[in-house]
Tab-separated table of C-alpha atoms in Angstrom:
chain	number	residue	atom	x	y	z
A	568	MET	CA	-0.019	0.278	0.242
A	569	LYS	CA	2.835	1.794	-0.164
A	570	THR	CA	1.634	4.428	-3.180
A	571	VAL	CA	-1.564	4.753	-1.482
A	572	LYS	CA	-0.265	5.864	1.744
A	573	CYS	CA	1.283	8.227	0.055
A	574	PHE	CA	-0.448	9.648	-2.312
A	575	PHE	CA	-3.425	10.373	0.818
A	576	ILE	CA	-0.943	12.000	2.808
A	577	PHE	CA	0.239	14.366	-0.336
A	578	LEU	CA	-3.959	14.655	-0.759
A	579	VAL	CA	-4.929	15.536	3.117
A	580	ILE	CA	-0.870	17.893	3.658
A	581	GLY	CA	0.270	18.613	1.246
A	582	PRO	CA	-2.955	21.447	-0.674
A	583	THR	CA	-3.687	22.518	2.882
A	584	LEU	CA	0.033	23.517	3.701
A	585	ALA	CA	0.104	25.516	0.307
A	586	PHE	CA	-3.518	27.175	1.220
A	587	ALA	CA	-2.902	27.879	4.068
A	588	GLN	CA	0.755	29.506	4.068
A	589	LYS	CA	0.140	33.810	3.475
A	590	GLN	CA	2.705	34.533	1.453
A	591	GLU	CA	4.090	38.295	0.004
A	592	VAL	CA	3.379	38.740	-3.693
A	593	ARG	CA	7.293	39.087	-5.207
A	594	ASP	CA	8.795	39.489	-8.900
A	595	SER	CA	10.993	37.607	-11.104
A	596	ILE	CA	10.571	34.847	-9.263
A	597	LEU	CA	12.532	31.264	-11.610
A	598	LEU	CA	9.536	29.436	-12.599
A	599	ASP	CA	11.721	26.001	-11.117
A	600	SER	CA	11.181	27.973	-7.379
A	601	ILE	CA	7.566	27.753	-7.685
A	602	ARG	CA	6.416	25.376	-6.044
A	603	LEU	CA	3.334	24.115	-7.092
A	604	SER	CA	1.000	21.682	-8.197
A	605	ASP	CA	-0.825	20.944	-11.025
A	606	PRO	CA	0.513	23.896	-12.668
A	607	PHE	CA	-1.903	25.271	-15.338
A	608	ILE	CA	-0.546	27.669	-17.557
A	609	LEU	CA	-2.942	30.384	-19.622
A	610	ALA	CA	-1.997	31.678	-22.423
A	611	ASP	CA	-4.171	35.109	-23.027
A	612	LYS	CA	-3.347	37.087	-26.562
A	613	PRO	CA	-5.100	39.723	-25.191
A	614	SER	CA	-2.864	41.449	-22.306
A	615	LYS	CA	0.472	38.882	-23.497
A	616	THR	CA	0.701	37.217	-20.646
A	617	TYR	CA	1.014	34.118	-18.868
A	618	TYR	CA	-1.329	32.890	-15.776
A	619	MET	CA	-0.648	29.989	-13.791
A	620	THR	CA	-2.287	28.758	-11.343
A	621	GLY	CA	-2.399	25.375	-9.731
A	622	THR	CA	-3.171	23.307	-6.688
A	623	GLY	CA	-3.141	26.778	-3.934
A	624	GLY	CA	-5.244	28.734	-6.094
A	625	LYS	CA	-3.587	31.056	-6.103
A	626	LEU	CA	-2.531	33.253	-9.671
A	627	TRP	CA	1.406	34.052	-10.846
A	628	LYS	CA	1.757	36.440	-14.150
A	629	SER	CA	4.706	35.903	-16.669
A	630	LYS	CA	5.599	37.729	-20.142
A	631	ASP	CA	8.204	35.426	-20.720
A	632	LEU	CA	7.463	31.883	-19.032
A	633	ALA	CA	11.243	31.634	-17.005
A	634	TYR	CA	10.629	34.867	-14.544
A	635	TRP	CA	7.221	35.276	-12.552
A	636	THR	CA	5.963	37.462	-10.433
A	637	GLY	CA	3.231	36.437	-7.574
A	638	PRO	CA	1.299	34.534	-5.901
A	639	PHE	CA	-1.904	36.858	-6.222
A	640	ASN	CA	-4.872	35.332	-4.638
A	641	ILE	CA	-8.157	35.399	-6.982
A	642	VAL	CA	-11.060	33.723	-6.160
A	643	GLU	CA	-13.552	34.509	-4.104
A	644	HIS	CA	-15.248	32.101	-3.026
A	645	ASP	CA	-19.301	31.722	-1.155
A	646	THR	CA	-18.637	31.366	2.079
A	647	ALA	CA	-21.699	29.844	3.181
A	648	SER	CA	-21.730	27.524	0.515
A	649	TRP	CA	-20.725	23.514	0.780
A	650	MET	CA	-17.540	24.560	0.546
A	651	GLY	CA	-16.640	26.753	4.519
A	652	LYS	CA	-15.274	29.539	4.901
A	653	ASP	CA	-11.360	28.445	4.584
A	654	PRO	CA	-11.264	25.525	1.709
A	655	MET	CA	-8.437	24.108	0.345
A	656	ILE	CA	-7.791	24.005	-3.263
A	657	TRP	CA	-7.182	21.676	-5.211
A	658	ALA	CA	-5.915	22.381	-9.055
A	659	ALA	CA	-6.944	24.841	-10.620
A	660	GLU	CA	-7.585	26.540	-14.078
A	661	ILE	CA	-8.226	29.150	-16.541
A	662	HIS	CA	-9.580	28.636	-19.594
A	663	GLN	CA	-11.080	31.384	-21.740
A	664	TYR	CA	-15.271	30.091	-23.306
A	665	LYS	CA	-16.555	33.013	-25.158
A	666	ASP	CA	-15.654	36.266	-24.101
A	667	GLN	CA	-15.267	35.824	-20.359
A	668	TYR	CA	-13.098	33.141	-18.031
A	669	TYR	CA	-14.162	29.942	-15.482
A	670	TYR	CA	-11.790	28.853	-13.034
A	671	PHE	CA	-11.837	25.378	-12.388
A	672	ALA	CA	-11.147	24.035	-9.292
A	673	THR	CA	-11.327	21.225	-6.651
A	674	PHE	CA	-12.568	22.747	-3.403
A	675	THR	CA	-12.242	20.679	0.112
A	676	ASN	CA	-14.736	21.303	2.884
A	677	GLN	CA	-12.342	19.886	5.921
A	678	GLU	CA	-15.353	20.540	8.577
A	679	VAL	CA	-18.172	18.088	6.239
A	680	PHE	CA	-17.651	14.284	5.521
A	681	ILE	CA	-19.298	13.035	3.512
A	682	ASP	CA	-18.704	9.384	4.183
A	683	THR	CA	-16.608	6.803	5.220
A	684	VAL	CA	-14.971	4.138	3.160
A	685	LYS	CA	-12.520	1.906	5.348
A	686	GLY	CA	-12.848	3.914	7.923
A	687	ARG	CA	-10.900	6.120	5.978
A	688	PRO	CA	-13.561	9.143	6.266
A	689	ILE	CA	-14.168	11.316	3.225
A	690	ASN	CA	-13.389	14.688	3.321
A	691	ARG	CA	-16.924	17.353	1.371
A	692	ARG	CA	-14.655	17.450	-2.037
A	693	ALA	CA	-16.295	18.545	-6.296
A	694	SER	CA	-15.380	20.588	-9.381
A	695	HIS	CA	-16.363	23.848	-9.635
A	696	VAL	CA	-16.400	26.568	-11.523
A	697	LEU	CA	-15.997	31.022	-10.560
A	698	VAL	CA	-16.291	33.226	-13.423
A	699	SER	CA	-14.777	36.887	-13.698
A	700	ASP	CA	-14.629	39.329	-16.693
A	701	LYS	CA	-10.523	39.586	-16.649
A	702	PRO	CA	-7.885	36.178	-16.215
A	703	ASP	CA	-6.233	37.650	-12.965
A	704	GLY	CA	-10.003	37.699	-10.963
A	705	PRO	CA	-11.331	38.030	-8.740
A	706	TYR	CA	-13.747	34.311	-9.640
A	707	LYS	CA	-16.676	34.713	-7.949
A	708	PRO	CA	-19.775	31.900	-8.192
A	709	MET	CA	-22.914	31.669	-10.415
A	710	ALA	CA	-26.002	30.264	-10.408
A	711	ASP	CA	-25.826	26.721	-9.203
A	712	THR	CA	-23.784	26.231	-5.987
A	713	THR	CA	-23.804	22.577	-7.032
A	714	TYR	CA	-22.191	20.650	-10.077
A	715	LEU	CA	-21.546	16.873	-9.228
A	716	PRO	CA	-23.632	15.535	-7.136
A	717	PRO	CA	-22.499	15.947	-2.705
A	718	GLU	CA	-23.091	12.466	-2.017
A	719	LYS	CA	-19.898	11.654	-4.243
A	720	PRO	CA	-15.773	13.362	-3.866
A	721	THR	CA	-14.739	14.638	-7.039
A	722	LEU	CA	-12.044	15.777	-7.840
A	723	ASP	CA	-9.436	18.152	-10.764
A	724	GLY	CA	-12.047	19.018	-13.233
A	725	THR	CA	-11.376	20.214	-16.209
A	726	LEU	CA	-13.224	22.142	-19.567
A	727	TRP	CA	-13.704	20.208	-23.184
A	728	VAL	CA	-15.762	22.311	-26.343
A	729	SER	CA	-17.775	19.268	-28.304
A	730	ASN	CA	-17.328	19.635	-31.994
A	731	ASP	CA	-20.525	20.419	-31.942
A	732	HIS	CA	-20.611	23.895	-29.326
A	733	THR	CA	-21.493	21.292	-26.285
A	734	PRO	CA	-19.261	22.286	-23.175
A	735	TYR	CA	-18.573	19.583	-20.566
A	736	MET	CA	-16.414	19.140	-17.415
A	737	ILE	CA	-14.054	16.433	-17.555
A	738	TYR	CA	-13.527	15.079	-13.950
A	739	CYS	CA	-11.877	12.293	-11.905
A	740	HIS	CA	-14.166	10.248	-8.853
A	741	GLU	CA	-12.631	10.086	-6.158
A	742	TRP	CA	-10.357	6.659	-5.451
A	743	LEU	CA	-11.248	7.150	-1.783
A	744	GLN	CA	-14.777	6.073	-2.131
A	745	ASN	CA	-14.742	3.968	-4.989
A	746	LEU	CA	-11.325	1.994	-4.668
A	747	ASP	CA	-11.318	2.124	-8.525
A	748	GLY	CA	-11.261	5.861	-9.754
A	749	THR	CA	-12.949	7.502	-12.774
A	750	MET	CA	-12.797	9.776	-15.088
A	751	GLU	CA	-16.780	11.197	-15.966
A	752	LYS	CA	-18.033	13.688	-17.837
A	753	ILE	CA	-20.664	15.795	-17.424
A	754	GLU	CA	-22.805	18.798	-19.596
A	755	LEU	CA	-22.825	22.292	-18.732
A	756	LYS	CA	-25.976	24.509	-19.404
A	757	PRO	CA	-24.266	27.319	-22.221
A	758	ASP	CA	-22.240	29.961	-19.514
A	759	LEU	CA	-20.578	27.003	-17.146
A	760	SER	CA	-23.385	27.907	-14.492
A	761	GLY	CA	-24.238	24.314	-13.667
A	762	SER	CA	-24.073	21.456	-14.784
A	763	ILE	CA	-26.535	18.900	-17.319
A	764	GLY	CA	-28.047	15.627	-16.067
A	765	GLU	CA	-26.000	13.330	-14.490
A	766	GLY	CA	-21.616	12.299	-15.313
A	767	GLU	CA	-21.116	9.526	-17.011
A	768	ILE	CA	-18.063	7.426	-17.074
A	769	LEU	CA	-15.447	7.756	-19.629
A	770	PHE	CA	-12.907	4.408	-17.947
A	771	ARG	CA	-11.410	3.279	-15.444
A	772	ALA	CA	-7.601	3.504	-13.286
A	773	SER	CA	-7.909	-0.209	-14.090
A	774	ASP	CA	-8.500	-0.022	-17.729
A	775	SER	CA	-4.484	1.361	-17.195
A	776	PRO	CA	-2.215	-0.771	-19.233
A	777	TRP	CA	0.856	0.178	-17.046
A	778	SER	CA	-0.021	2.536	-13.670
A	779	ARG	CA	0.845	-0.862	-10.706
A	780	ASP	CA	0.521	-0.853	-7.336
A	781	LYS	CA	0.822	-3.300	-5.004
A	782	ARG	CA	-1.354	-5.021	-2.744
A	783	ASP	CA	-1.878	-7.501	0.133
A	784	GLY	CA	0.881	-9.095	-2.180
A	785	LYS	CA	-0.206	-8.847	-5.202
A	786	ILE	CA	0.998	-5.789	-8.209
A	787	MET	CA	-2.484	-5.050	-9.943
A	788	PRO	CA	-3.144	-0.826	-11.911
A	789	ASN	CA	-3.337	1.420	-8.737
A	790	MET	CA	-6.840	2.872	-8.123
A	791	VAL	CA	-5.984	7.047	-8.873
A	792	THR	CA	-7.556	8.348	-11.454
A	793	ASP	CA	-5.953	11.677	-11.172
A	794	GLY	CA	-5.623	15.465	-14.014
A	795	PRO	CA	-7.563	15.119	-16.946
A	796	PHE	CA	-6.518	17.305	-19.839
A	797	VAL	CA	-8.864	16.929	-22.988
A	798	PHE	CA	-6.796	18.224	-26.580
A	799	ARG	CA	-6.764	17.523	-30.461
A	800	THR	CA	-4.233	16.745	-32.078
A	801	GLN	CA	-3.328	18.521	-36.137
A	802	THR	CA	-4.758	15.044	-37.041
A	803	GLY	CA	-7.569	16.145	-34.991
A	804	LYS	CA	-6.954	12.778	-32.968
A	805	LEU	CA	-8.499	13.303	-29.762
A	806	GLY	CA	-6.340	12.817	-26.755
A	807	MET	CA	-6.624	12.334	-23.555
A	808	LEU	CA	-3.938	13.629	-20.619
A	809	TRP	CA	-4.435	12.046	-17.036
A	810	THR	CA	-2.006	10.871	-14.030
A	811	SER	CA	-1.462	8.030	-11.921
A	812	TRP	CA	0.724	6.051	-10.010
A	813	ILE	CA	3.787	3.447	-10.707
A	814	TYR	CA	3.965	2.154	-6.627
A	815	GLY	CA	5.593	4.152	-5.826
A	816	ASP	CA	6.948	7.086	-9.126
A	817	TYR	CA	3.816	9.710	-9.363
A	818	THR	CA	3.693	10.014	-14.035
A	819	GLN	CA	1.808	10.445	-16.773
A	820	GLY	CA	-0.219	8.537	-18.584
A	821	ILE	CA	-2.336	9.134	-22.196
A	822	ALA	CA	-5.549	8.125	-23.328
A	823	TYR	CA	-6.286	7.865	-26.858
A	824	SER	CA	-10.816	8.474	-28.474
A	825	GLU	CA	-11.761	5.728	-31.142
A	826	SER	CA	-14.765	7.316	-31.388
A	827	GLY	CA	-12.884	10.530	-32.274
A	828	THR	CA	-15.602	12.358	-30.122
A	829	ILE	CA	-15.857	12.507	-25.983
A	830	ASP	CA	-17.770	9.438	-25.498
A	831	GLY	CA	-14.244	7.239	-26.466
A	832	PRO	CA	-14.210	4.663	-25.910
A	833	TRP	CA	-10.573	5.396	-24.695
A	834	ILE	CA	-7.931	3.562	-25.881
A	835	GLN	CA	-4.692	3.621	-23.371
A	836	GLU	CA	-0.809	4.319	-24.125
A	837	LYS	CA	0.633	0.838	-22.725
A	838	GLU	CA	3.761	3.007	-21.642
A	839	PRO	CA	3.890	7.037	-20.321
A	840	ILE	CA	4.748	9.932	-21.971
A	841	THR	CA	6.993	11.469	-19.678
A	842	PRO	CA	9.938	10.471	-17.651
A	843	PRO	CA	8.720	8.782	-14.977
A	844	ASN	CA	8.095	11.085	-11.342
A	845	TYR	CA	6.697	14.333	-13.747
A	846	GLY	CA	3.086	15.430	-14.032
A	847	HIS	CA	-0.700	16.230	-14.007
A	848	GLY	CA	0.124	17.260	-17.435
A	849	MET	CA	-1.293	19.790	-19.759
A	850	LEU	CA	-0.900	21.758	-23.220
A	851	PHE	CA	-0.674	25.690	-24.517
A	852	LYS	CA	1.009	27.254	-27.078
A	853	THR	CA	3.667	30.403	-26.753
A	854	PHE	CA	2.379	33.401	-28.057
A	855	ASP	CA	4.856	32.583	-30.588
A	856	GLY	CA	3.741	29.047	-31.462
A	857	GLN	CA	5.726	26.658	-29.638
A	858	LEU	CA	3.365	23.838	-28.211
A	859	LEU	CA	4.398	23.416	-24.693
A	860	MET	CA	2.930	20.605	-21.615
A	861	SER	CA	3.215	22.182	-18.653
A	862	LEU	CA	3.040	19.631	-15.365
A	863	HIS	CA	4.646	19.255	-12.382
A	864	SER	CA	7.734	17.337	-11.822
A	865	HIS	CA	7.512	15.415	-7.806
A	866	ARG	CA	9.971	14.229	-5.210
A	867	VAL	CA	10.110	13.404	-1.190
A	868	GLY	CA	11.559	15.114	0.565
A	869	ALA	CA	13.673	14.140	4.054
A	870	ASN	CA	10.148	15.119	6.578
A	871	GLY	CA	8.202	12.978	3.432
A	872	ASN	CA	5.804	16.159	2.154
A	873	TYR	CA	6.201	16.215	-1.228
A	874	ILE	CA	8.072	18.151	-3.492
A	875	ARG	CA	6.485	19.800	-5.758
A	876	HIS	CA	8.134	22.362	-8.828
A	877	PRO	CA	6.826	23.799	-12.420
A	878	LYS	CA	8.161	21.439	-15.521
A	879	LEU	CA	7.379	22.311	-19.189
A	880	PHE	CA	8.133	20.049	-22.576
A	881	ARG	CA	7.807	20.463	-25.818
A	882	VAL	CA	5.760	18.680	-27.899
A	883	ASP	CA	4.337	17.692	-30.888
A	884	ASP	CA	1.117	17.032	-32.149
A	885	SER	CA	2.020	16.465	-36.243
A	886	GLY	CA	-0.190	13.666	-36.034
A	887	ASP	CA	-1.426	11.339	-34.684
A	888	LYS	CA	-0.753	10.797	-31.479
A	889	ILE	CA	1.845	14.076	-29.658
A	890	ILE	CA	5.386	13.268	-29.213
A	891	VAL	CA	6.639	14.513	-25.970
A	892	GLY	CA	10.640	15.937	-25.955
A	893	LYS	CA	12.737	17.515	-24.310
A	894	PRO	CA	12.713	20.290	-21.682
A	895	PHE	CA	11.957	24.138	-22.852
A	896	ASN	CA	13.746	25.859	-20.453
A	897	PRO	CA	12.378	29.288	-21.270
């Protein structure tokens, strides 16, 4: 259970510390010097600025990807809602959609529990969407107070808009409850102010041929689904980045849709696409047209806490499958 146990420690401890610490805004900080899990970068053309957020929910800004200013507080959640007064924020993302900016993030209320599985209490946790008319916020709630079922712990919600212009949230139903994490989709309202209908399973953690865990002396697929990001290659192939574990190594995987739609079926690649201990990837283009993958490196510190830094890799998407190249050093 080493892998699962370590992952649980991160969920309980890592984001709590990242969110609780009050940090002063700093200028000219090198990307490698920033400690941040789940880095998501929006290249905003109107402002010619890169905006980076992630676990902890704060914002960093850069003009060149090399030097960053931050962190900024940008979230104004409803303290009377299910989130509570001071929720943990994980895996935040900023998406420009139509004429506004949307903040997809996982909020955890540490004072409310929704379930107990195998003796482990599970907090109220869900992916949710806030909105702003500027990329640097502030981001505020919209019409619906709940996007996903309150009895299910969900996380890492991301935006995908289909060819027929239907918006979806792609998210994970957490392995802590279902013991085989799922990747799911739910339709969103046209203005993203709430969800429509019920979520549908796209695939399960156990579908992965590369993830591994050892439980009760047996080698089996890992239970974790983490960090979805959906994209199309230049040939139109629909793919999804997602992350799990190979024993103690955080690992970036990928799947491709056989039908070319979000409904799949999703065919998992046999091997990871990055070196060990990188994960939670997403893709974006620089202002000069280079395609990059943003993700974080992963190692365990002397005190047992995870140490994670944003990293960038070059990506070639000219074929049916992406090829991850060398690290990009701005």
